[in-house]
Coordinates of C-alpha atoms in Angstrom, one line a residue:
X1 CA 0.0 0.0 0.0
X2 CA 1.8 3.4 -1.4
X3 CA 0.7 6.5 -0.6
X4 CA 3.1 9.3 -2.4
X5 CA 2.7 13.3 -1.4
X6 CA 4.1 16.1 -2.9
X7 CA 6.8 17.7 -0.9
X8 CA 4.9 20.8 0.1
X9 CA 1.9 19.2 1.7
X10 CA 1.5 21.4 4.9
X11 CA 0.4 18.5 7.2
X12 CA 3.1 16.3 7.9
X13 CA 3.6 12.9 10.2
X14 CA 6.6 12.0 12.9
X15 CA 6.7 8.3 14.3
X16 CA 9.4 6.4 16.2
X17 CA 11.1 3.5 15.0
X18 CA 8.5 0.8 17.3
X19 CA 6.0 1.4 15.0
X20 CA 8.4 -0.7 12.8
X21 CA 7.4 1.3 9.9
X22 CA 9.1 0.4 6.7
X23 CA 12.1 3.1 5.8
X24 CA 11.3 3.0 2.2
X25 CA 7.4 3.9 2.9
X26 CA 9.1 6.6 5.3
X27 CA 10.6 8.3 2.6
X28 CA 8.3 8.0 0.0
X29 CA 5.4 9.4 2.5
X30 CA 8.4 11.8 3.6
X31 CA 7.8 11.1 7.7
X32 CA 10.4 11.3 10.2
X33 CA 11.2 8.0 12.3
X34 CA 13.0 8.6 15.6
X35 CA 15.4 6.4 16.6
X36 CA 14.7 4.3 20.0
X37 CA 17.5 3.1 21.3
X38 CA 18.9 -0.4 22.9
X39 CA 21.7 -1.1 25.5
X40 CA 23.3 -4.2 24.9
X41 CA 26.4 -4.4 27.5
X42 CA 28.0 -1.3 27.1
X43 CA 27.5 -0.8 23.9
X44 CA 24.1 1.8 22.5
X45 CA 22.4 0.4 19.3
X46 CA 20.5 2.8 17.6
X47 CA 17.5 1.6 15.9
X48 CA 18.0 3.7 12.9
X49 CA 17.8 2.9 8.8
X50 CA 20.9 0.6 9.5
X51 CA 19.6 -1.4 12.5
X52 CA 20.6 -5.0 12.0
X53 CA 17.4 -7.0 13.1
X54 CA 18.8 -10.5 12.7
X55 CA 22.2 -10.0 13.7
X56 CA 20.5 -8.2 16.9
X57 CA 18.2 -11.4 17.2
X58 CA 21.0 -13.5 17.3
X59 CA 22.0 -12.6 20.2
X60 CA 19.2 -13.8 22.1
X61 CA 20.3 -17.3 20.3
X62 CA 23.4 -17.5 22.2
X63 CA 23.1 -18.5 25.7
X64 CA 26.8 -18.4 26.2
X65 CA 26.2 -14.3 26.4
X66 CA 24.2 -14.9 30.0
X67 CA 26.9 -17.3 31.4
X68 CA 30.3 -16.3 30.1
X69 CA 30.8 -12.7 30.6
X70 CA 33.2 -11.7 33.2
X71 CA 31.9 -9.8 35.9
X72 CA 28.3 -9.1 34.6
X73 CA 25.8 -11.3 35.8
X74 CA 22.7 -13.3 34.5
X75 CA 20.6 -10.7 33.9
X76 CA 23.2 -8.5 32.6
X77 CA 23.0 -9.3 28.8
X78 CA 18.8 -8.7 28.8
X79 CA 19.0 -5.8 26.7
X80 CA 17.5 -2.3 28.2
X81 CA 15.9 -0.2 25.6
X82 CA 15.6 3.2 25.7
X83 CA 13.2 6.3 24.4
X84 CA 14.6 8.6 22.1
X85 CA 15.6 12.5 24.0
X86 CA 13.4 15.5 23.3
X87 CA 16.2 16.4 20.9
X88 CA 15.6 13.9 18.5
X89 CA 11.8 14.2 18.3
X90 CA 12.8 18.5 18.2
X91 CA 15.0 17.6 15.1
X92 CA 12.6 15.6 13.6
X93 CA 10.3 18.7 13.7
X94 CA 12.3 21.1 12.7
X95 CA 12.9 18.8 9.5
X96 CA 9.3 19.0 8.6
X97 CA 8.6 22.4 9.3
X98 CA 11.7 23.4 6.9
X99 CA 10.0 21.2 4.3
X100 CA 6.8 23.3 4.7
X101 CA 4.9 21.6 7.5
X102 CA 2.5 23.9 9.5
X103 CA 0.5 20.6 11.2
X104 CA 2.6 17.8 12.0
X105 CA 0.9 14.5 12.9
X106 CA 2.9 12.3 15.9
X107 CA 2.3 8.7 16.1
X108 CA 4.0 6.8 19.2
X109 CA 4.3 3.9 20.9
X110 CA 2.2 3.6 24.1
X111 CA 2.4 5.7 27.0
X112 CA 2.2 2.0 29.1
X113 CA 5.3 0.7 27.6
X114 CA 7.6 3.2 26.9
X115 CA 8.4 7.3 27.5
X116 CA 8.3 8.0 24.3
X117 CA 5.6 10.0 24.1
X118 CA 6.9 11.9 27.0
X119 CA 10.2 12.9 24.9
X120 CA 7.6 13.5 21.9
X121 CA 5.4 16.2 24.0
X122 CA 8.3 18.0 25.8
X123 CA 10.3 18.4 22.5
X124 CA 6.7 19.8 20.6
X125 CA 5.8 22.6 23.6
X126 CA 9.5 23.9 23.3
X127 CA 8.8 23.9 19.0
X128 CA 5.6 25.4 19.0
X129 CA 7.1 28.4 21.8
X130 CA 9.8 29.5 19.2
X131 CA 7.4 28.8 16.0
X132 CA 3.9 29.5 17.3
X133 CA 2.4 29.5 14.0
X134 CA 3.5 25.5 13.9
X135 CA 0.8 23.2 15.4
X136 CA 2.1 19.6 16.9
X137 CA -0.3 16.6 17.8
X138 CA 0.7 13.8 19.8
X139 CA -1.0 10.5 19.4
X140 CA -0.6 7.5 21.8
X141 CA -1.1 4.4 19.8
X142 CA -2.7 2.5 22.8
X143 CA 0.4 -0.2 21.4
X144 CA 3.5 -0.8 19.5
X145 CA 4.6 -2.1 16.3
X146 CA 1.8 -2.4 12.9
X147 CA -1.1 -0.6 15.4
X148 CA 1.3 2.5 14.9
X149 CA 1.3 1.6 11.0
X150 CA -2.4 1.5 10.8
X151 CA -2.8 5.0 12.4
X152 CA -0.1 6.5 10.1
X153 CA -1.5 4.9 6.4
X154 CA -5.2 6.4 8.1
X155 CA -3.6 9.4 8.7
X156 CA -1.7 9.6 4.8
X157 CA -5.2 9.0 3.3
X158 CA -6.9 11.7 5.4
X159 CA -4.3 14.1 4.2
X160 CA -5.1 13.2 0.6
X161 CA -8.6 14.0 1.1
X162 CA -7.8 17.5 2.0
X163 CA -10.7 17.9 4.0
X164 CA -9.2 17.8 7.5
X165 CA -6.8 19.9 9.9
X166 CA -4.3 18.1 11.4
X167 CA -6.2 19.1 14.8
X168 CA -9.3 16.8 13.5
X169 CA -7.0 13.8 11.7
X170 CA -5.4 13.7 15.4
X171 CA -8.9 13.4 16.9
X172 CA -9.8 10.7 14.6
X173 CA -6.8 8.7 14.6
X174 CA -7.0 8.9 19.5
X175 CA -11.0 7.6 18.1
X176 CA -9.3 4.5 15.9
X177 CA -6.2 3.8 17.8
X178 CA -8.8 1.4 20.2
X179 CA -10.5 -0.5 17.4
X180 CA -7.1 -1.9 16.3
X181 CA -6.4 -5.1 19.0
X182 CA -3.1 -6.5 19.6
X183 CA -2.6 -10.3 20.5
X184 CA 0.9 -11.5 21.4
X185 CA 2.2 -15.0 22.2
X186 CA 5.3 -15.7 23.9
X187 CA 6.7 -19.3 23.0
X188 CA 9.3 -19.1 26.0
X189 CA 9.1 -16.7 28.9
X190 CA 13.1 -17.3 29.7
X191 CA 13.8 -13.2 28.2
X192 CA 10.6 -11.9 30.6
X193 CA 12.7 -14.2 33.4
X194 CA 15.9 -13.1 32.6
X195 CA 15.1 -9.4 32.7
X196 CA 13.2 -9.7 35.9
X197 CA 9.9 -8.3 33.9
X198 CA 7.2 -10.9 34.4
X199 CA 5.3 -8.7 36.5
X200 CA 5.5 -5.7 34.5
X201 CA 4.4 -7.8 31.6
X202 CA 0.9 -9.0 33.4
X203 CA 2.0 -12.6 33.8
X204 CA 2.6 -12.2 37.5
X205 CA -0.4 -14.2 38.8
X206 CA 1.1 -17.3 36.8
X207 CA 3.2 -19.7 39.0
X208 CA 6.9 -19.6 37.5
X209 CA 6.4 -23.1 37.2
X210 CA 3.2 -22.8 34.8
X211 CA 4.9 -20.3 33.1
X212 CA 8.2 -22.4 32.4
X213 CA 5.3 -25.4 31.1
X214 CA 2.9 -23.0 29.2
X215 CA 2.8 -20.2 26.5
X216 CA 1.3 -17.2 28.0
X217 CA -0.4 -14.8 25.5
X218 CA -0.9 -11.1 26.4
X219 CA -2.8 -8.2 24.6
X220 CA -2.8 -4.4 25.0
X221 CA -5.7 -3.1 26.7
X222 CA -7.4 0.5 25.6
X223 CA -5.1 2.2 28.3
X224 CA -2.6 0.6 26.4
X225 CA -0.6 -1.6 28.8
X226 CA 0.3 -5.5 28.5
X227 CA -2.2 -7.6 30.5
X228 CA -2.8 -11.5 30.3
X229 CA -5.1 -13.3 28.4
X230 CA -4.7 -16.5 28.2
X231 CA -1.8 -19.4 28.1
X232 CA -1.3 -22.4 26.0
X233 CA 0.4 -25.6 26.3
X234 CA 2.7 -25.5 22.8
X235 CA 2.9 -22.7 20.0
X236 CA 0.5 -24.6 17.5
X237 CA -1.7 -24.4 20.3
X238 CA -1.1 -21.0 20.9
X239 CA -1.6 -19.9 17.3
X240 CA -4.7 -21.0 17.4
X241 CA -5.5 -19.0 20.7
X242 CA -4.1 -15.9 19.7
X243 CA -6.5 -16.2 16.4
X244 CA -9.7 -16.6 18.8
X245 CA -9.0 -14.3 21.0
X246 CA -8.3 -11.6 17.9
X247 CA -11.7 -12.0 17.4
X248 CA -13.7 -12.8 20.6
X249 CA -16.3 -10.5 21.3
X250 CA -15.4 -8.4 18.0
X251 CA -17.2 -5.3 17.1
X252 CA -17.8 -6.3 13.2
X253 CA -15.6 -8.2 10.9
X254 CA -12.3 -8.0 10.6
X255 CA -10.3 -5.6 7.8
X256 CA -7.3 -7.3 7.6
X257 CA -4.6 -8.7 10.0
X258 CA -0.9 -8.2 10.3
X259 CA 1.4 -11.1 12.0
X260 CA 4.7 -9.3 13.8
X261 CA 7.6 -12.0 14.5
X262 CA 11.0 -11.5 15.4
X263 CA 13.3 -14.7 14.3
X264 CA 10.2 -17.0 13.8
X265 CA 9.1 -16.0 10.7
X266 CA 7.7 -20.0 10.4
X267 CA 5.3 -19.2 13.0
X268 CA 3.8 -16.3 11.1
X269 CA 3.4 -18.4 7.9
X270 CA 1.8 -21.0 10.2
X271 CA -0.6 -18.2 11.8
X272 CA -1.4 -17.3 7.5
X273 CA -2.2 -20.7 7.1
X274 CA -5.1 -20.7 10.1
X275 CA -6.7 -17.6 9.3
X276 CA -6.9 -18.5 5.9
X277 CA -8.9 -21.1 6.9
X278 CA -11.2 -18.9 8.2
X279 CA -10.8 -15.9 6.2
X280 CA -9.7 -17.3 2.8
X281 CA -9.8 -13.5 1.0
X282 CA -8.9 -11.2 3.9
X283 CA -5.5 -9.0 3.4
X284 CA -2.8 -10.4 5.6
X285 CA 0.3 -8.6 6.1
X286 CA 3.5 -10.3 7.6
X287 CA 6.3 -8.0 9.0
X288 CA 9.2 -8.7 10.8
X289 CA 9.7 -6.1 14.7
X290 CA 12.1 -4.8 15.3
X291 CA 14.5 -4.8 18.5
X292 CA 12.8 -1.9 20.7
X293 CA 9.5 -3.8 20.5
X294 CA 10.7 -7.8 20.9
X295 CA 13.9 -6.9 23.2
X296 CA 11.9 -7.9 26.6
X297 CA 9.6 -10.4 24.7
X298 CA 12.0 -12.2 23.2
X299 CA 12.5 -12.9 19.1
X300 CA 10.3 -15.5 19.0
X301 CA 7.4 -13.4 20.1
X302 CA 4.6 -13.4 17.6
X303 CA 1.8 -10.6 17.3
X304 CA -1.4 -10.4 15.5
X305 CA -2.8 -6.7 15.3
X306 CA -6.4 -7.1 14.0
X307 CA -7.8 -4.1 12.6
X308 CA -11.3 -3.3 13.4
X309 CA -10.8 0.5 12.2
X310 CA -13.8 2.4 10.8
X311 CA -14.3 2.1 7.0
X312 CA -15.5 5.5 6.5
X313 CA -11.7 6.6 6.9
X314 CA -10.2 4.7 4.2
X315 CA -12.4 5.6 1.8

């Protein structure tokens, strides 16, 4: 899906790079991605244009990294991710509004799992002080990863009606961001473990020993933080799950469906195959996350966003 705008369009969209938005698409629909960043020992990893997903993934692989390095212990390899500074989200800006931007559209991952948004807001108030004739919106995607994707391809095509301030695209786009449901399952809880974030990841009220046997599965709630929903006892198993509860209790019919992985891209082709079953013409998208999103999940971490977005947007 390509949506191309001249250079001069006034209204113009910033993101950070856990919406996993595609660089190409970035440039071609000239928006800004902000870096987050990753700590890996002591070394920062940016998660910029030349972000190394699999190498990055591969780390996870190798177990000697949580038993063999001197004077760090078990915990110490979990990477820590971090949000980008109000500089880079001001730089961003400043970009756009030299390119002719008066309305710029910001699309970030939740408030409930990251500061992002935070950074986002402090660097837009100090912007719109100096250049009070630029208006900034900030939208909390209520999630991470393709959820942030579906609120920036709405956003591109209510530009291109031409119809709308950025003021009311923002308002539509908080109105959407809940009709888009995000259903993760986690094959192996030994990352959430490791990096002493089962709590914070709504899987507290498991035993550790259930948790070691079964798969939990999580979602984002409208508040947009991880809470459980259910567990299975292998991935097949927990495919199958995720699918059901995608669309448990759903408001109408599904528009399409987008399957996140890490190193697992097997699982996602598996998770094609069952709702094809059930959905033999629906659009399914398959995309791979990147590390600020699957770092305390793990790589082989697999999300299904459903979207359950109005129709009368797309049009």
């Amino acid at each position: 899906m390509l949506l191309f705008f001249h250079k001069t369009m006034t209204i113009r969209i910033v993101t950070d790079s856990a919406s996993d938005l595609p660089w190409d698409f970035a440039r071609e629909n000239n928006i800004k991605i902000v870096p987050l960043y990753m700590m890996v020992h002591d070394e920062v990893l940016k998660e910029d244009e030349k972000f190394d997903r699999d190498s990055y993934y591969q780390l996870f692989e190798d177990e000697k990294a949580f038993y063999h390095i001197p004077k760090l212990n078990l915990h110490s390899f979990v990477p820590n991710t971090s949000q980008p500074n109000p500089q880079d989200f001001e730089v961003a800006y400043l970009e756009q509004i030299k390119e002719g931007a008066k309305e710029i559209i910001v699309i970030n991952v939740t408030a409930g799992l990251s500061g992002t948004t935070n950074s986002s807001n402090l660097a837009a108030k100090k912007v719109m002080r100096k250049q009070p004739d630029v208006k900034i919106y900030i939208i909390d995607a209520k999630s991470a990863s393709y959820p942030e994707v579906i609120l920036i391809r709405m956003a591109l095509n209510l530009i291109k009606k031409k119809k709308y301030s950025g003021e009311q695209i923002a308002e539509i786009l908080k109105e959407q961001a809940i009709k888009i449901r995000t259903i993760i399952l986690l094959p192996t809880i030994r990352y959430l473990w490791k990096g002493g974030r089962l709590g914070r990841f709504g899987t507290a009220k498991f035993a550790l020993g259930s948790l070691l046997k079964k798969k939990p599965i999580v979602t984002m709630n409208e508040e947009g933080f991880v809470e459980t929903a259910g567990e299975a006892k292998d991935v097949h198993e927990g495919l199958i799950e995720s699918l059901r509860l995608s669309l448990e209790n759903a408001p109408k019919e599904p528009k399409a469906f987008t399957i996140v992985y890490g190193s697992r891209k097997d699982y996602a082709e598996e998770l094609v195959d069952l709702i094809k079953e059930k959905y033999p013409k629906i659009e399914i998208e398959i995309a791979q996350s990147g590390g600020s999103v699957l770092s305390h999940l793990g790589p082989e971490s697999i999300g299904l966003i459903t979207d359950y977005t109005d129709d009368e947007h797309w049009k």
